């Protein structure tokens, strides 16, 4: 198989996975309205909610996939929808009629993130027992709703949150660790939106971008009960040696909170969460299963490794490359033509000032191991891509890796070790001509790794 066909198959498999977790189609596949009753299909049961009980219905939400979810809910609810507001990443929009869209900063929050949070809290505070909130939550919501919190008189600013977010993103911390800190510093995350909405009823449709699908971690869990503590958040800061680099107000808040036996704003009230219904719509595993089916239809023997891949992107790349070489040499199943699939969310410890993301870094490290591997293996092709279409702060979802890409890089005089050293994977693949740019997908269920050995 030539490189062009292999890369085409990689794209086809990726696109099939993305289609499976398309938010616009997932919402009506789970939610229908019949005789003024909202029917919500869960995995093993069905929830029925009579709309006769409510005078006003609002749609709220935040995330990269939230705009198409909102369009679907507008169509389902029709004139019964009173209004709403969602916050999305800039460029991840849709055409809506009643629901207002705010485009905000990601992965670092901006003024629009703060404005969206304030407005959503104001709407939530208007709710009473005759109000229904339908919250649409997807990955990216942590940055897209920024409500700087306070603890025993210590308040932080948006600039404090921005600096803290930048430090956490650069230190190699996992998303669950990052969100644990974010929740302690927020007035809306960690179940606090549920407190603002009470005594209204909420139905929360959630698309997971978190390994393991922990509802309290997705978008930092604005509607999920949270049992993490200031002490745990402080432990993460110390683990990554950030204490002396944090803004003073943030350090103060974490220290003050950790000294308390119990956070007074800790949201775990049974009364509040009896009115909250959290529903998982889709996740990385559902995307992987569809990718496997598509690969099989193209004639590949498949293996799905896991939907829970975590760790340093460079280290995971070495695992994939080693497996690829064993398959190519006939030492491991599946038999060729083979397609190995995995998903999850890796991390990058940033030491340079280059441009890139975790998927591009993984692809570049994969190239490095190919270069150091056995001679004569030409039939290995790899794609690592973010399901939202944006890998880190770039316009690429990821990158391709193969001997062809390696040769193109050498022809252009590119030194992989040099580019990895400054975390500059985007620049390498831009010069080598093998960035993967599908554009914003308006969904977000972590990352996909697709390996083909022909």
Short mmCIF file of C-alpha atoms in Angstrom, two decimals:
data_model
loop_
_atom_site.label_atom_id
_atom_site.label_comp_id
_atom_site.label_asym_id
_atom_site.label_seq_id
_atom_site.Cartn_x
_atom_site.Cartn_y
_atom_site.Cartn_z
CA UNK A 1 0.00 0.00 0.00
CA UNK A 2 1.36 3.44 -0.88
CA UNK A 3 1.58 6.32 1.56
CA UNK A 4 -1.26 8.28 -0.03
CA UNK A 5 -3.71 5.39 0.38
CA UNK A 6 -2.59 4.69 3.94
CA UNK A 7 -3.02 8.32 4.97
CA UNK A 8 -6.43 8.36 3.26
CA UNK A 9 -7.47 5.33 5.33
CA UNK A 10 -6.23 6.99 8.52
CA UNK A 11 -8.38 10.04 7.75
CA UNK A 12 -11.41 7.87 6.90
CA UNK A 13 -11.16 5.96 10.18
CA UNK A 14 -10.75 9.21 12.15
CA UNK A 15 -13.75 10.80 10.45
CA UNK A 16 -15.94 7.75 11.17
CA UNK A 17 -15.09 8.05 14.86
CA UNK A 18 -15.88 11.78 14.83
CA UNK A 19 -19.22 11.19 13.15
CA UNK A 20 -20.20 8.74 15.90
CA UNK A 21 -19.74 11.43 18.55
CA UNK A 22 -21.31 14.27 16.58
CA UNK A 23 -23.23 16.24 19.25
CA UNK A 24 -26.00 17.38 16.94
CA UNK A 25 -27.00 13.79 16.12
CA UNK A 26 -26.35 12.38 19.60
CA UNK A 27 -28.82 14.68 21.36
CA UNK A 28 -31.96 13.66 19.37
CA UNK A 29 -30.83 10.03 19.52
CA UNK A 30 -31.25 10.27 23.31
CA UNK A 31 -33.81 13.06 23.79
CA UNK A 32 -37.33 13.29 22.32
CA UNK A 33 -40.46 15.30 23.13
CA UNK A 34 -43.85 13.59 22.95
CA UNK A 35 -47.17 14.85 24.35
CA UNK A 36 -45.39 17.48 26.42
CA UNK A 37 -43.18 14.85 28.03
CA UNK A 38 -39.43 14.89 27.60
CA UNK A 39 -38.15 11.34 27.08
CA UNK A 40 -34.45 10.80 27.73
CA UNK A 41 -33.03 7.39 26.85
CA UNK A 42 -30.24 6.20 29.07
CA UNK A 43 -28.11 3.10 28.54
CA UNK A 44 -30.37 0.74 30.48
CA UNK A 45 -33.42 2.80 31.31
CA UNK A 46 -35.53 5.77 30.29
CA UNK A 47 -36.18 9.04 32.10
CA UNK A 48 -39.52 10.77 31.48
CA UNK A 49 -40.06 14.37 32.56
CA UNK A 50 -43.44 16.09 32.19
CA UNK A 51 -43.01 19.66 31.01
CA UNK A 52 -46.41 20.53 32.50
CA UNK A 53 -44.52 20.99 35.78
CA UNK A 54 -42.47 23.91 34.47
CA UNK A 55 -43.25 27.50 33.55
CA UNK A 56 -39.84 28.30 32.06
CA UNK A 57 -37.23 26.18 30.34
CA UNK A 58 -33.68 27.49 29.86
CA UNK A 59 -30.75 25.94 28.00
CA UNK A 60 -27.35 26.75 29.47
CA UNK A 61 -23.93 25.27 28.92
CA UNK A 62 -20.26 25.43 28.04
CA UNK A 63 -17.81 23.47 25.94
CA UNK A 64 -16.34 22.98 22.50
CA UNK A 65 -19.23 20.71 21.47
CA UNK A 66 -22.02 22.71 23.06
CA UNK A 67 -23.20 24.81 20.09
CA UNK A 68 -24.50 21.88 17.97
CA UNK A 69 -26.01 20.36 21.11
CA UNK A 70 -27.86 23.63 21.64
CA UNK A 71 -29.13 23.66 18.05
CA UNK A 72 -30.54 20.16 18.56
CA UNK A 73 -32.27 21.21 21.81
CA UNK A 74 -33.79 24.28 20.13
CA UNK A 75 -35.31 21.99 17.50
CA UNK A 76 -36.59 19.51 20.10
CA UNK A 77 -38.12 22.09 22.45
CA UNK A 78 -39.39 24.57 19.85
CA UNK A 79 -41.64 27.27 21.38
CA UNK A 80 -41.39 25.69 24.83
CA UNK A 81 -37.84 27.03 25.17
CA UNK A 82 -37.79 30.34 27.06
CA UNK A 83 -34.16 31.23 26.37
CA UNK A 84 -30.59 30.42 27.25
CA UNK A 85 -26.87 31.08 27.04
CA UNK A 86 -23.86 28.97 26.15
CA UNK A 87 -20.12 29.61 26.13
CA UNK A 88 -18.04 28.03 23.36
CA UNK A 89 -14.47 28.16 22.14
CA UNK A 90 -13.89 30.86 19.55
CA UNK A 91 -14.84 29.49 16.14
CA UNK A 92 -16.86 26.54 17.53
CA UNK A 93 -20.23 28.13 16.86
CA UNK A 94 -23.56 27.28 15.23
CA UNK A 95 -26.73 29.04 14.11
CA UNK A 96 -29.12 29.45 17.04
CA UNK A 97 -32.37 31.37 17.47
CA UNK A 98 -33.19 31.70 21.17
CA UNK A 99 -29.95 30.67 22.84
CA UNK A 100 -27.23 33.31 23.05
CA UNK A 101 -23.65 32.28 22.22
CA UNK A 102 -20.55 33.76 23.82
CA UNK A 103 -17.22 32.86 22.19
CA UNK A 104 -14.57 32.65 24.87
CA UNK A 105 -10.90 31.77 25.39
CA UNK A 106 -9.48 28.26 25.51
CA UNK A 107 -7.37 26.67 26.98
CA UNK A 108 -6.71 29.82 29.01
CA UNK A 109 -9.87 31.72 30.06
CA UNK A 110 -10.44 35.32 29.00
CA UNK A 111 -12.83 38.17 29.80
CA UNK A 112 -15.57 36.49 27.76
CA UNK A 113 -15.16 33.34 29.88
CA UNK A 114 -15.74 35.44 32.99
CA UNK A 115 -18.69 37.27 31.43
CA UNK A 116 -20.32 34.00 30.38
CA UNK A 117 -19.96 32.58 33.90
CA UNK A 118 -21.47 35.68 35.50
CA UNK A 119 -24.43 35.68 33.10
CA UNK A 120 -25.09 31.96 33.53
CA UNK A 121 -25.01 32.33 37.31
CA UNK A 122 -27.47 35.25 37.04
CA UNK A 123 -29.86 33.13 34.96
CA UNK A 124 -29.46 30.14 37.28
CA UNK A 125 -30.28 32.32 40.30
CA UNK A 126 -33.65 33.21 38.75
CA UNK A 127 -34.74 29.57 38.80
CA UNK A 128 -37.43 28.28 41.13
CA UNK A 129 -39.36 25.02 41.51
CA UNK A 130 -41.24 25.76 38.27
CA UNK A 131 -38.01 26.20 36.27
CA UNK A 132 -36.19 23.56 34.21
CA UNK A 133 -32.56 24.06 33.24
CA UNK A 134 -31.11 21.90 30.49
CA UNK A 135 -27.34 22.20 30.73
CA UNK A 136 -25.15 21.14 27.80
CA UNK A 137 -21.66 20.31 29.01
CA UNK A 138 -18.63 19.20 27.03
CA UNK A 139 -14.85 19.34 27.14
CA UNK A 140 -13.32 22.79 27.30
CA UNK A 141 -15.99 24.06 29.67
CA UNK A 142 -13.45 24.65 32.44
CA UNK A 143 -11.79 27.48 30.52
CA UNK A 144 -15.00 28.73 28.92
CA UNK A 145 -16.65 29.45 32.29
CA UNK A 146 -14.33 31.38 34.57
CA UNK A 147 -15.75 32.60 37.87
CA UNK A 148 -12.86 33.52 40.19
CA UNK A 149 -13.74 32.26 43.66
CA UNK A 150 -13.07 33.28 47.25
CA UNK A 151 -12.36 31.60 50.55
CA UNK A 152 -12.60 33.24 53.97
CA UNK A 153 -12.21 36.70 52.53
CA UNK A 154 -9.43 35.79 50.09
CA UNK A 155 -10.50 36.53 46.50
CA UNK A 156 -8.67 35.93 43.26
CA UNK A 157 -8.86 37.71 39.91
CA UNK A 158 -9.24 36.53 36.33
CA UNK A 159 -5.56 37.33 35.78
CA UNK A 160 -4.74 35.04 38.72
CA UNK A 161 -6.75 32.23 37.14
CA UNK A 162 -5.11 32.79 33.77
CA UNK A 163 -1.60 32.57 35.20
CA UNK A 164 -2.50 29.51 37.26
CA UNK A 165 -4.02 27.77 34.24
CA UNK A 166 -0.92 28.47 32.15
CA UNK A 167 1.33 27.00 34.84
CA UNK A 168 -0.82 23.88 35.23
CA UNK A 169 -0.99 23.28 31.48
CA UNK A 170 2.77 23.56 31.10
CA UNK A 171 3.91 21.42 34.04
CA UNK A 172 2.76 18.01 32.79
CA UNK A 173 -0.21 17.66 35.15
CA UNK A 174 -3.10 15.44 34.03
CA UNK A 175 -6.49 16.96 33.26
CA UNK A 176 -8.04 15.52 36.44
CA UNK A 177 -5.29 17.14 38.49
CA UNK A 178 -5.69 20.46 36.68
CA UNK A 179 -9.45 20.41 37.20
CA UNK A 180 -9.06 19.55 40.89
CA UNK A 181 -7.20 22.82 41.36
CA UNK A 182 -9.60 24.74 39.12
CA UNK A 183 -12.60 23.61 41.17
CA UNK A 184 -11.21 25.00 44.40
CA UNK A 185 -10.60 28.38 42.76
CA UNK A 186 -14.03 28.70 41.15
CA UNK A 187 -17.46 29.97 42.03
CA UNK A 188 -19.19 27.81 39.38
CA UNK A 189 -17.19 24.59 39.02
CA UNK A 190 -17.19 21.60 41.35
CA UNK A 191 -20.99 21.42 41.60
CA UNK A 192 -21.42 25.08 42.44
CA UNK A 193 -23.64 25.72 39.39
CA UNK A 194 -26.05 23.15 40.87
CA UNK A 195 -26.18 25.24 44.05
CA UNK A 196 -26.93 28.38 42.04
CA UNK A 197 -29.77 26.59 40.20
CA UNK A 198 -31.46 25.13 43.28
CA UNK A 199 -34.46 24.72 43.81
CA UNK A 200 -34.93 24.41 40.03
CA UNK A 201 -34.67 21.03 38.29
CA UNK A 202 -31.76 20.44 35.93
CA UNK A 203 -31.15 17.88 33.20
CA UNK A 204 -27.49 17.92 32.20
CA UNK A 205 -26.42 16.35 28.91
CA UNK A 206 -22.70 15.63 29.03
CA UNK A 207 -20.14 14.72 26.39
CA UNK A 208 -17.02 13.31 28.03
CA UNK A 209 -13.48 14.45 27.22
CA UNK A 210 -12.11 12.91 30.41
CA UNK A 211 -10.41 9.54 30.68
CA UNK A 212 -12.72 7.31 32.72
CA UNK A 213 -15.73 9.64 32.26
CA UNK A 214 -15.71 11.05 35.81
CA UNK A 215 -18.65 13.48 35.72
CA UNK A 216 -17.08 15.64 38.42
CA UNK A 217 -14.03 16.19 36.16
CA UNK A 218 -15.71 16.93 32.81
CA UNK A 219 -15.62 20.74 32.43
CA UNK A 220 -14.65 20.62 36.14
CA UNK A 221 -18.09 19.24 37.03
CA UNK A 222 -20.34 22.32 37.35
CA UNK A 223 -23.38 20.12 38.02
CA UNK A 224 -21.72 17.13 39.71
CA UNK A 225 -21.17 16.67 43.43
CA UNK A 226 -17.52 17.19 44.23
CA UNK A 227 -15.60 15.67 47.11
CA UNK A 228 -12.14 17.01 46.36
CA UNK A 229 -10.52 19.42 48.81
CA UNK A 230 -8.25 22.43 49.02
CA UNK A 231 -5.67 20.15 50.63
CA UNK A 232 -5.67 17.88 47.57
CA UNK A 233 -5.37 20.87 45.25
CA UNK A 234 -2.46 22.19 47.31
CA UNK A 235 -0.84 18.76 47.09
CA UNK A 236 -0.96 18.92 43.28
CA UNK A 237 0.63 22.37 43.30
CA UNK A 238 3.45 21.05 45.48
CA UNK A 239 3.84 17.88 43.42
CA UNK A 240 4.67 19.94 40.33
CA UNK A 241 6.72 22.47 42.30
CA UNK A 242 4.47 25.41 41.45
CA UNK A 243 4.05 26.90 44.93
CA UNK A 244 6.55 29.71 44.48
CA UNK A 245 5.31 30.52 40.97
CA UNK A 246 1.60 30.81 41.69
CA UNK A 247 -0.01 34.26 42.01
CA UNK A 248 0.09 35.24 45.68
CA UNK A 249 -3.70 35.38 46.01
CA UNK A 250 -4.06 31.86 44.59
CA UNK A 251 -1.41 30.48 46.92
CA UNK A 252 -3.14 32.23 49.84
CA UNK A 253 -6.54 30.82 48.93
CA UNK A 254 -5.25 27.27 48.65
CA UNK A 255 -3.34 27.53 51.93
CA UNK A 256 -6.33 29.07 53.73
CA UNK A 257 -8.71 26.47 52.35
CA UNK A 258 -6.39 23.59 53.21
CA UNK A 259 -6.27 24.73 56.84
CA UNK A 260 -10.04 24.38 57.16
CA UNK A 261 -11.44 21.05 58.28
CA UNK A 262 -14.20 21.36 55.69
CA UNK A 263 -14.72 23.84 52.89
CA UNK A 264 -17.84 25.86 53.68
CA UNK A 265 -18.65 26.01 49.95
CA UNK A 266 -18.17 22.28 49.48
CA UNK A 267 -21.19 21.14 47.43
CA UNK A 268 -22.47 17.73 48.48
CA UNK A 269 -25.96 18.56 49.74
CA UNK A 270 -28.37 15.67 49.05
CA UNK A 271 -31.28 18.10 48.74
CA UNK A 272 -29.55 20.06 45.97
CA UNK A 273 -28.50 17.00 43.97
CA UNK A 274 -31.89 15.34 44.22
CA UNK A 275 -32.94 17.96 41.63
CA UNK A 276 -29.96 17.26 39.36
CA UNK A 277 -29.96 14.66 36.56
CA UNK A 278 -26.56 14.11 34.90
CA UNK A 279 -26.63 12.09 31.66
CA UNK A 280 -23.56 10.93 29.71
CA UNK A 281 -24.19 11.18 25.96
CA UNK A 282 -20.92 9.96 24.47
CA UNK A 283 -17.26 9.27 25.17
CA UNK A 284 -13.95 8.17 23.70
CA UNK A 285 -14.82 4.47 23.81
CA UNK A 286 -17.89 4.94 21.62
CA UNK A 287 -15.70 6.74 19.07
CA UNK A 288 -13.09 3.97 19.21
CA UNK A 289 -15.63 1.22 18.64
CA UNK A 290 -16.90 2.97 15.53
CA UNK A 291 -13.34 3.53 14.32
CA UNK A 292 -12.72 -0.21 14.72
CA UNK A 293 -15.80 -1.03 12.64
CA UNK A 294 -14.70 1.35 9.89
CA UNK A 295 -11.17 -0.09 9.86
CA UNK A 296 -12.56 -3.61 9.53
CA UNK A 297 -14.75 -2.51 6.62
CA UNK A 298 -11.57 -1.28 4.91
CA UNK A 299 -10.03 -4.74 5.27
CA UNK A 300 -7.85 -4.32 8.37
CA UNK A 301 -7.41 -6.76 11.24
CA UNK A 302 -8.05 -4.60 14.28
CA UNK A 303 -7.08 -4.23 17.92
CA UNK A 304 -8.45 -1.62 20.32
CA UNK A 305 -5.89 -1.08 23.08
CA UNK A 306 -7.72 1.25 25.47
CA UNK A 307 -9.76 4.43 25.77
CA UNK A 308 -7.76 5.39 28.88
CA UNK A 309 -4.27 6.14 27.56
CA UNK A 310 -2.49 8.71 29.73
CA UNK A 311 1.08 9.74 30.46
CA UNK A 312 3.75 11.71 28.64
CA UNK A 313 3.02 11.87 24.91
CA UNK A 314 6.63 11.02 24.05
CA UNK A 315 6.58 7.84 26.15
CA UNK A 316 3.27 6.66 24.69
CA UNK A 317 4.68 7.23 21.21
CA UNK A 318 7.53 4.83 21.95
CA UNK A 319 5.02 2.16 22.95
CA UNK A 320 3.11 2.57 19.69
CA UNK A 321 6.28 2.53 17.63
CA UNK A 322 7.59 -0.60 19.31
CA UNK A 323 4.28 -2.35 18.77
CA UNK A 324 4.22 -1.24 15.13
CA UNK A 325 7.68 -2.68 14.48
CA UNK A 326 6.73 -6.01 16.07
CA UNK A 327 3.58 -6.22 13.94
CA UNK A 328 5.55 -5.29 10.81
CA UNK A 329 8.06 -8.08 11.53
CA UNK A 330 5.28 -10.60 12.18
CA UNK A 331 6.11 -10.96 15.87
CA UNK A 332 2.79 -9.76 17.31
CA UNK A 333 -0.90 -9.80 16.36
CA UNK A 334 -2.96 -8.52 14.71
CA UNK A 335 -1.84 -9.90 11.37
CA UNK A 336 -1.14 -7.45 8.57
CA UNK A 337 -2.89 -5.45 7.27
CA UNK A 338 -3.36 -4.32 10.84
CA UNK A 339 -5.01 -1.35 12.50
CA UNK A 340 -4.37 -0.65 16.18
CA UNK A 341 -6.57 1.95 17.88
CA UNK A 342 -6.39 3.76 21.18
CA UNK A 343 -7.68 6.90 22.85
CA UNK A 344 -7.27 9.01 25.94
CA UNK A 345 -5.42 12.17 26.83
CA UNK A 346 -1.67 12.39 27.21
CA UNK A 347 0.36 15.23 28.64
CA UNK A 348 3.39 17.28 27.63
CA UNK A 349 5.87 18.78 30.05
CA UNK A 350 6.79 22.01 28.30
CA UNK A 351 10.45 22.95 28.47
CA UNK A 352 10.78 24.95 25.24
CA UNK A 353 8.98 27.86 23.63
CA UNK A 354 7.88 26.15 20.41
CA UNK A 355 4.44 25.60 18.95
CA UNK A 356 2.47 22.37 19.08
CA UNK A 357 0.19 20.10 21.06
CA UNK A 358 0.24 16.67 22.67
CA UNK A 359 -0.81 14.85 19.48
CA UNK A 360 1.82 16.55 17.33
CA UNK A 361 4.43 15.87 20.01
CA UNK A 362 3.42 12.20 20.04
CA UNK A 363 3.66 11.95 16.25
CA UNK A 364 7.09 13.60 16.28
CA UNK A 365 8.36 11.25 18.98
CA UNK A 366 6.95 8.34 16.95
CA UNK A 367 9.03 9.58 14.00
CA UNK A 368 12.12 9.68 16.18
CA UNK A 369 11.68 6.02 17.17
CA UNK A 370 11.08 5.04 13.53
CA UNK A 371 14.36 6.69 12.62
CA UNK A 372 16.15 4.66 15.28
CA UNK A 373 14.34 1.39 14.46
CA UNK A 374 15.23 -1.52 12.17
CA UNK A 375 16.07 -0.70 8.57
CA UNK A 376 13.76 -1.64 5.73
CA UNK A 377 10.40 -1.17 7.49
CA UNK A 378 8.40 1.09 5.18
CA UNK A 379 4.85 -0.05 5.92
CA UNK A 380 4.08 1.73 9.22
CA UNK A 381 1.65 4.69 9.26
CA UNK A 382 0.48 6.61 12.33
CA UNK A 383 -1.98 9.41 13.10
CA UNK A 384 -2.53 11.02 16.47
CA UNK A 385 -5.37 13.54 16.47
CA UNK A 386 -7.53 15.53 18.86
CA UNK A 387 -11.23 14.84 18.37
CA UNK A 388 -12.08 18.54 18.64
CA UNK A 389 -9.88 19.39 15.65
CA UNK A 390 -7.50 21.60 17.66
CA UNK A 391 -4.35 20.18 19.24
CA UNK A 392 -3.20 22.62 21.89
CA UNK A 393 -3.21 26.27 20.76
CA UNK A 394 -2.89 25.35 17.06
CA UNK A 395 -5.09 24.99 13.99
CA UNK A 396 -4.04 21.34 13.56
CA UNK A 397 -5.70 18.32 15.20
CA UNK A 398 -2.43 16.40 15.13
CA UNK A 399 0.02 14.97 12.63
CA UNK A 400 0.93 11.93 10.53
CA UNK A 401 4.06 9.84 10.96
CA UNK A 402 5.66 7.38 8.55
CA UNK A 403 8.94 6.74 6.76
CA UNK A 404 7.73 9.09 4.02
CA UNK A 405 7.29 11.90 6.57
CA UNK A 406 10.66 11.10 8.09
CA UNK A 407 12.34 11.35 4.68
CA UNK A 408 10.55 14.64 3.95
CA UNK A 409 11.84 16.05 7.24
CA UNK A 410 15.40 14.98 6.52
CA UNK A 411 15.21 16.41 3.02
CA UNK A 412 14.15 19.74 4.55
CA UNK A 413 17.09 19.59 6.95
CA UNK A 414 14.93 19.18 10.06
CA UNK A 415 16.45 17.72 13.23
CA UNK A 416 13.79 15.84 15.25
CA UNK A 417 15.75 16.02 18.51
CA UNK A 418 16.11 19.79 18.16
CA UNK A 419 12.38 20.28 17.52
CA UNK A 420 11.37 17.98 20.38
CA UNK A 421 13.78 19.83 22.66
CA UNK A 422 11.91 23.08 22.21
CA UNK A 423 8.42 21.50 21.98
CA UNK A 424 8.13 22.74 18.40
CA UNK A 425 6.33 19.84 16.73
CA UNK A 426 3.94 22.08 14.76
CA UNK A 427 6.83 23.85 13.01
CA UNK A 428 8.47 20.51 12.15
CA UNK A 429 5.34 19.02 10.58
CA UNK A 430 4.44 22.28 8.87
CA UNK A 431 7.82 22.21 7.13
CA UNK A 432 7.62 18.47 6.42
CA UNK A 433 4.09 18.90 5.04
CA UNK A 434 2.18 16.41 7.20
CA UNK A 435 0.07 18.31 9.73
CA UNK A 436 -3.50 17.01 10.08
CA UNK A 437 -5.99 19.88 9.78
CA UNK A 438 -9.63 18.73 9.67
CA UNK A 439 -10.79 22.03 11.20
CA UNK A 440 -13.04 22.38 14.29
CA UNK A 441 -15.20 19.25 14.59
CA UNK A 442 -17.60 20.69 17.20
CA UNK A 443 -17.18 17.59 19.33
CA UNK A 444 -14.64 16.63 21.99
CA UNK A 445 -13.99 13.16 23.41
CA UNK A 446 -10.23 13.23 24.10
CA UNK A 447 -7.74 12.06 21.45
CA UNK A 448 -7.47 9.22 18.95
CA UNK A 449 -4.37 7.27 17.98
CA UNK A 450 -4.63 5.20 14.79
CA UNK A 451 -1.80 2.91 13.72
CA UNK A 452 -1.77 1.07 10.37
CA UNK A 453 0.74 -1.62 9.46
CA UNK A 454 0.33 -2.99 5.92
#
